[in-house]
Short mmCIF file of C-alpha atoms in Angstrom, two decimals:
data_model
loop_
_atom_site.label_atom_id
_atom_site.label_comp_id
_atom_site.label_asym_id
_atom_site.label_seq_id
_atom_site.Cartn_x
_atom_site.Cartn_y
_atom_site.Cartn_z
CA UNK A 41 19.08 -3.29 -18.74
CA UNK A 42 15.67 -3.42 -20.46
CA UNK A 43 15.10 -7.13 -21.30
CA UNK A 44 12.04 -9.32 -21.29
CA UNK A 45 13.33 -11.20 -18.29
CA UNK A 46 13.83 -7.91 -16.39
CA UNK A 47 10.33 -6.88 -17.31
CA UNK A 48 8.86 -10.12 -16.05
CA UNK A 49 10.83 -9.99 -12.82
CA UNK A 50 9.79 -6.39 -12.18
CA UNK A 51 6.13 -7.18 -12.87
CA UNK A 52 6.09 -10.08 -10.38
CA UNK A 53 7.99 -8.20 -7.75
CA UNK A 54 5.71 -5.14 -8.14
CA UNK A 55 2.52 -7.30 -7.88
CA UNK A 56 3.95 -8.82 -4.69
CA UNK A 57 4.88 -5.48 -3.16
CA UNK A 58 1.64 -3.83 -3.96
CA UNK A 59 -0.32 -6.90 -2.91
CA UNK A 60 1.25 -7.18 0.55
CA UNK A 61 1.11 -3.40 1.17
CA UNK A 62 -2.47 -2.67 0.08
CA UNK A 63 -4.22 -6.08 0.22
CA UNK A 64 -2.73 -7.28 3.51
CA UNK A 65 -1.11 -4.50 5.52
CA UNK A 66 -3.60 -1.69 4.76
CA UNK A 67 -6.96 -3.37 3.97
CA UNK A 68 -6.43 -6.20 6.46
CA UNK A 69 -7.60 -3.85 9.21
CA UNK A 70 -11.12 -3.67 7.83
CA UNK A 71 -11.30 -7.30 6.86
CA UNK A 72 -10.39 -8.39 10.40
CA UNK A 73 -12.16 -5.61 12.23
CA UNK A 74 -14.79 -7.84 13.96
CA UNK A 75 -12.05 -9.93 15.47
CA UNK A 76 -9.95 -6.94 16.48
CA UNK A 77 -12.92 -5.22 18.12
CA UNK A 78 -13.79 -8.39 20.04
CA UNK A 79 -10.31 -8.93 21.31
CA UNK A 80 -9.37 -5.35 22.15
CA UNK A 81 -12.76 -3.79 23.04
CA UNK A 82 -12.59 -1.14 20.39
CA UNK A 83 -15.43 1.36 20.18
CA UNK A 84 -16.64 2.86 16.93
CA UNK A 85 -14.79 6.05 17.75
CA UNK A 86 -11.60 3.96 18.28
CA UNK A 87 -12.14 2.24 14.94
CA UNK A 88 -12.43 5.60 13.15
CA UNK A 89 -9.41 7.08 14.94
CA UNK A 90 -7.16 4.10 14.03
CA UNK A 91 -8.32 4.24 10.46
CA UNK A 92 -7.50 7.98 10.33
CA UNK A 93 -4.10 7.41 11.79
CA UNK A 94 -3.38 4.78 9.20
CA UNK A 95 -4.32 7.11 6.33
CA UNK A 96 -2.14 9.86 8.00
CA UNK A 97 0.81 7.51 7.87
CA UNK A 98 0.05 6.68 4.32
CA UNK A 99 -0.05 10.33 3.36
CA UNK A 100 3.26 11.06 5.28
CA UNK A 101 4.88 8.21 3.36
CA UNK A 102 3.69 9.61 0.05
CA UNK A 103 5.11 13.00 0.84
CA UNK A 104 8.39 11.54 1.88
CA UNK A 105 8.65 9.51 -1.36
CA UNK A 106 8.05 12.64 -3.37
CA UNK A 107 11.01 14.31 -1.71
CA UNK A 108 13.36 11.22 -1.74
CA UNK A 109 12.77 9.20 -4.89
CA UNK A 110 14.83 11.38 -7.20
CA UNK A 111 17.89 11.08 -4.98
CA UNK A 112 17.54 7.52 -3.64
CA UNK A 113 15.80 5.70 -6.47
CA UNK A 114 12.96 3.21 -6.04
CA UNK A 115 14.66 0.37 -4.19
CA UNK A 116 15.23 1.83 -0.71
CA UNK A 117 11.71 3.36 -0.72
CA UNK A 118 9.90 0.16 -1.76
CA UNK A 119 11.99 -1.82 0.65
CA UNK A 120 11.03 0.62 3.39
CA UNK A 121 7.29 0.04 2.53
CA UNK A 122 7.88 -3.73 2.65
CA UNK A 123 9.54 -3.54 6.01
CA UNK A 124 6.76 -1.33 7.34
CA UNK A 125 4.20 -3.94 6.05
CA UNK A 126 6.16 -6.81 7.63
CA UNK A 127 6.92 -5.16 10.94
CA UNK A 128 3.38 -3.69 11.25
CA UNK A 129 1.51 -6.91 10.58
CA UNK A 130 3.79 -8.82 12.97
CA UNK A 131 3.25 -6.25 15.61
CA UNK A 132 -0.51 -6.54 15.22
CA UNK A 133 -0.23 -10.33 15.43
CA UNK A 134 1.78 -10.13 18.68
CA UNK A 135 -0.12 -7.17 20.21
CA UNK A 136 -1.24 -7.66 23.82
CA UNK A 137 -2.71 -4.19 24.21
CA UNK A 138 -4.35 -1.40 22.26
CA UNK A 139 -1.13 0.64 22.10
CA UNK A 140 0.82 -2.03 20.25
CA UNK A 141 -2.19 -2.79 18.03
CA UNK A 142 -2.40 0.88 16.97
CA UNK A 143 1.32 1.10 16.38
CA UNK A 144 1.29 -1.92 14.25
CA UNK A 145 -1.73 -0.82 12.22
CA UNK A 146 -0.44 2.67 11.57
CA UNK A 147 2.99 1.24 10.51
CA UNK A 148 1.34 -1.25 8.25
CA UNK A 149 -1.06 1.39 6.85
CA UNK A 150 1.87 3.58 5.82
CA UNK A 151 3.45 0.84 3.67
CA UNK A 152 1.51 1.43 0.42
CA UNK A 153 2.59 5.09 0.46
CA UNK A 154 6.26 3.96 0.34
CA UNK A 155 5.66 1.16 -2.21
CA UNK A 156 3.39 2.44 -4.93
CA UNK A 157 4.65 5.75 -6.16
CA UNK A 158 8.30 4.62 -6.75
CA UNK A 159 7.19 1.96 -9.09
CA UNK A 160 6.45 4.39 -11.86
CA UNK A 161 10.09 5.38 -11.67
CA UNK A 162 11.28 1.74 -11.69
CA UNK A 163 9.08 0.85 -14.70
CA UNK A 164 10.35 3.90 -16.59
CA UNK A 165 13.94 2.83 -15.95
CA UNK A 166 13.67 -0.88 -16.63
CA UNK A 167 10.77 -1.42 -19.07
CA UNK A 168 10.64 -0.53 -22.76
CA UNK A 169 8.30 2.40 -23.41
CA UNK A 170 5.88 0.35 -25.46
CA UNK A 171 5.26 -2.01 -22.52
CA UNK A 172 5.23 0.37 -19.58
CA UNK A 173 1.50 1.00 -19.40
CA UNK A 174 0.77 -2.77 -19.44
CA UNK A 175 3.33 -3.46 -16.80
CA UNK A 176 1.99 -0.70 -14.47
CA UNK A 177 -1.50 -2.11 -15.00
CA UNK A 178 -0.35 -5.63 -14.16
CA UNK A 179 1.46 -4.36 -11.01
CA UNK A 180 -1.68 -2.65 -9.86
CA UNK A 181 -3.60 -5.92 -9.91
CA UNK A 182 -1.47 -7.07 -7.00
CA UNK A 183 -4.04 -5.37 -4.70
CA UNK A 184 -6.92 -7.38 -6.13
CA UNK A 185 -4.97 -10.60 -5.97
CA UNK A 186 -4.01 -10.02 -2.34
CA UNK A 187 -7.58 -9.06 -1.30
CA UNK A 188 -8.85 -12.23 -3.12
CA UNK A 189 -6.56 -14.14 -0.79
CA UNK A 190 -7.09 -12.20 2.47
CA UNK A 191 -10.82 -12.32 2.16
CA UNK A 192 -11.11 -16.09 2.52
CA UNK A 193 -8.39 -15.97 5.13
CA UNK A 194 -10.59 -13.74 7.23
CA UNK A 195 -13.19 -16.53 7.11
CA UNK A 196 -10.68 -19.19 8.00
CA UNK A 197 -9.52 -17.06 10.91
CA UNK A 198 -12.82 -17.79 12.63
CA UNK A 199 -11.45 -21.28 13.33
CA UNK A 200 -7.70 -20.81 13.37
CA UNK A 201 -7.46 -17.40 15.08
CA UNK A 202 -6.79 -14.06 13.38
CA UNK A 203 -3.23 -13.78 14.81
CA UNK A 204 -1.95 -16.72 12.78
CA UNK A 205 -3.21 -15.05 9.54
CA UNK A 206 -1.44 -11.80 10.44
CA UNK A 207 1.76 -13.72 11.09
CA UNK A 208 1.36 -15.16 7.56
CA UNK A 209 0.89 -11.61 6.22
CA UNK A 210 4.17 -10.56 7.89
CA UNK A 211 6.13 -13.46 6.44
CA UNK A 212 4.73 -12.89 2.90
CA UNK A 213 5.52 -9.19 3.29
CA UNK A 214 9.12 -9.99 4.26
CA UNK A 215 9.44 -12.27 1.24
CA UNK A 216 8.13 -9.64 -1.16
CA UNK A 217 10.50 -7.16 0.37
CA UNK A 218 13.54 -9.37 -0.25
CA UNK A 219 12.40 -10.05 -3.81
CA UNK A 220 12.09 -6.25 -4.51
CA UNK A 221 15.54 -5.58 -2.90
CA UNK A 222 17.03 -7.87 -5.55
CA UNK A 223 15.07 -6.55 -8.59
CA UNK A 224 14.76 -2.79 -8.16
CA UNK A 225 17.36 -0.21 -9.07
CA UNK A 226 18.67 2.30 -6.67
CA UNK A 227 20.38 5.70 -6.81
CA UNK A 228 19.43 8.81 -8.75
CA UNK A 229 18.08 8.47 -12.29
CA UNK A 230 20.87 8.96 -14.88
CA UNK A 231 20.29 12.43 -16.41
CA UNK A 232 19.67 12.42 -20.14
CA UNK A 233 22.37 14.20 -22.13
CA UNK A 234 19.77 16.48 -23.68
CA UNK A 235 18.42 17.49 -20.24
CA UNK A 236 19.77 20.94 -19.40
CA UNK A 237 19.06 20.36 -15.76
CA UNK A 238 16.01 22.58 -15.44
CA UNK A 239 14.59 20.74 -12.44
CA UNK A 240 13.13 23.95 -11.05
CA UNK A 241 11.23 24.63 -14.22
CA UNK A 242 9.97 21.06 -14.41
CA UNK A 243 8.63 21.28 -10.90
CA UNK A 244 6.96 24.59 -11.55
CA UNK A 245 5.28 23.08 -14.60
CA UNK A 246 4.01 20.21 -12.59
CA UNK A 247 2.52 22.56 -10.00
CA UNK A 248 0.82 24.63 -12.69
CA UNK A 249 -0.59 21.50 -14.21
CA UNK A 250 -2.07 20.47 -10.80
CA UNK A 251 -3.67 23.83 -10.34
CA UNK A 252 -5.30 24.07 -13.78
CA UNK A 253 -9.09 24.34 -13.77
CA UNK A 254 -9.29 21.25 -16.02
CA UNK A 255 -7.67 19.24 -13.15
CA UNK A 256 -10.36 20.14 -10.60
CA UNK A 257 -12.66 17.21 -11.56
CA UNK A 258 -9.76 14.82 -11.21
CA UNK A 259 -8.93 16.14 -7.78
CA UNK A 260 -12.53 15.95 -6.65
CA UNK A 261 -12.87 12.39 -7.93
CA UNK A 262 -9.73 11.42 -6.01
CA UNK A 263 -11.05 12.99 -2.83
CA UNK A 264 -14.48 11.36 -3.06
CA UNK A 265 -12.93 8.05 -3.94
CA UNK A 266 -10.67 8.28 -0.92
CA UNK A 267 -13.56 9.21 1.38
CA UNK A 268 -15.80 6.39 0.18
CA UNK A 269 -12.93 3.88 0.23
CA UNK A 270 -11.91 4.80 3.77
CA UNK A 271 -15.38 4.19 5.06
CA UNK A 272 -15.93 1.05 3.00
CA UNK A 273 -12.63 -0.66 3.90
CA UNK A 274 -12.99 0.17 7.52
CA UNK A 275 -16.62 -0.76 8.23
CA UNK A 276 -17.95 -2.95 5.39
CA UNK A 277 -17.09 -6.32 7.00
CA UNK A 278 -18.31 -5.07 10.39
CA UNK A 279 -21.63 -4.13 8.83
CA UNK A 280 -22.02 -7.48 7.19
CA UNK A 281 -21.18 -9.25 10.47
CA UNK A 282 -23.66 -7.09 12.32
CA UNK A 283 -26.40 -7.72 9.75
CA UNK A 284 -25.85 -11.45 9.85
CA UNK A 285 -25.93 -11.51 13.65
CA UNK A 286 -29.21 -9.63 13.76
CA UNK A 287 -30.87 -11.83 11.16
CA UNK A 288 -30.71 -9.08 8.49
CA UNK A 289 -29.91 -11.57 5.73
#
């Protein structure tokens, strides 16, 4: 039912889900990289490989969501993302070797792929059309809110230890998952009575739209943004730490 209360609940749950999956589970790797390198003896090549595996998990989750969301609805997919975030961050916190660390980071890194895409379907189902853009914009700010929290926590971790912070990430991810399990709808979207059931034609139209010449700049922008973001989130904190240690500012 599309009510103001439902809209408010969905917005809050969405901000929480996107915050823990992006801001904690995915970007936490780069924010805590100096600590992880010190404790696990990671080389630069190791850091790059782990980052690549995390993005591969993210891509795999996105592809799975594209195939499943129409049949399952948003709830099971977002819950899967939340569980990946919780399990992954807790595995990282408990890791006593590189193998468990990598497993946890890849699992955590896949969580945004499960969580973000289904939210457009949830908003379309539960939010009045006039408010959908605003709600999606508010949900997207969950990443910024979580990074604003995790950044200072990375500084606090110098005294308390990074593992305690990752346990906190896991607990918060579990809480966000439970919240979303209560708020989100599940099951296939009810078909409109005017819809003749031309799913094949709709998919073909989507593919044609993606392959249009006018879409090429959008694709290039997305690729470049991804490349720059991958390097920045993996190595920015490490670069600052190195510069500070060498007296570079």
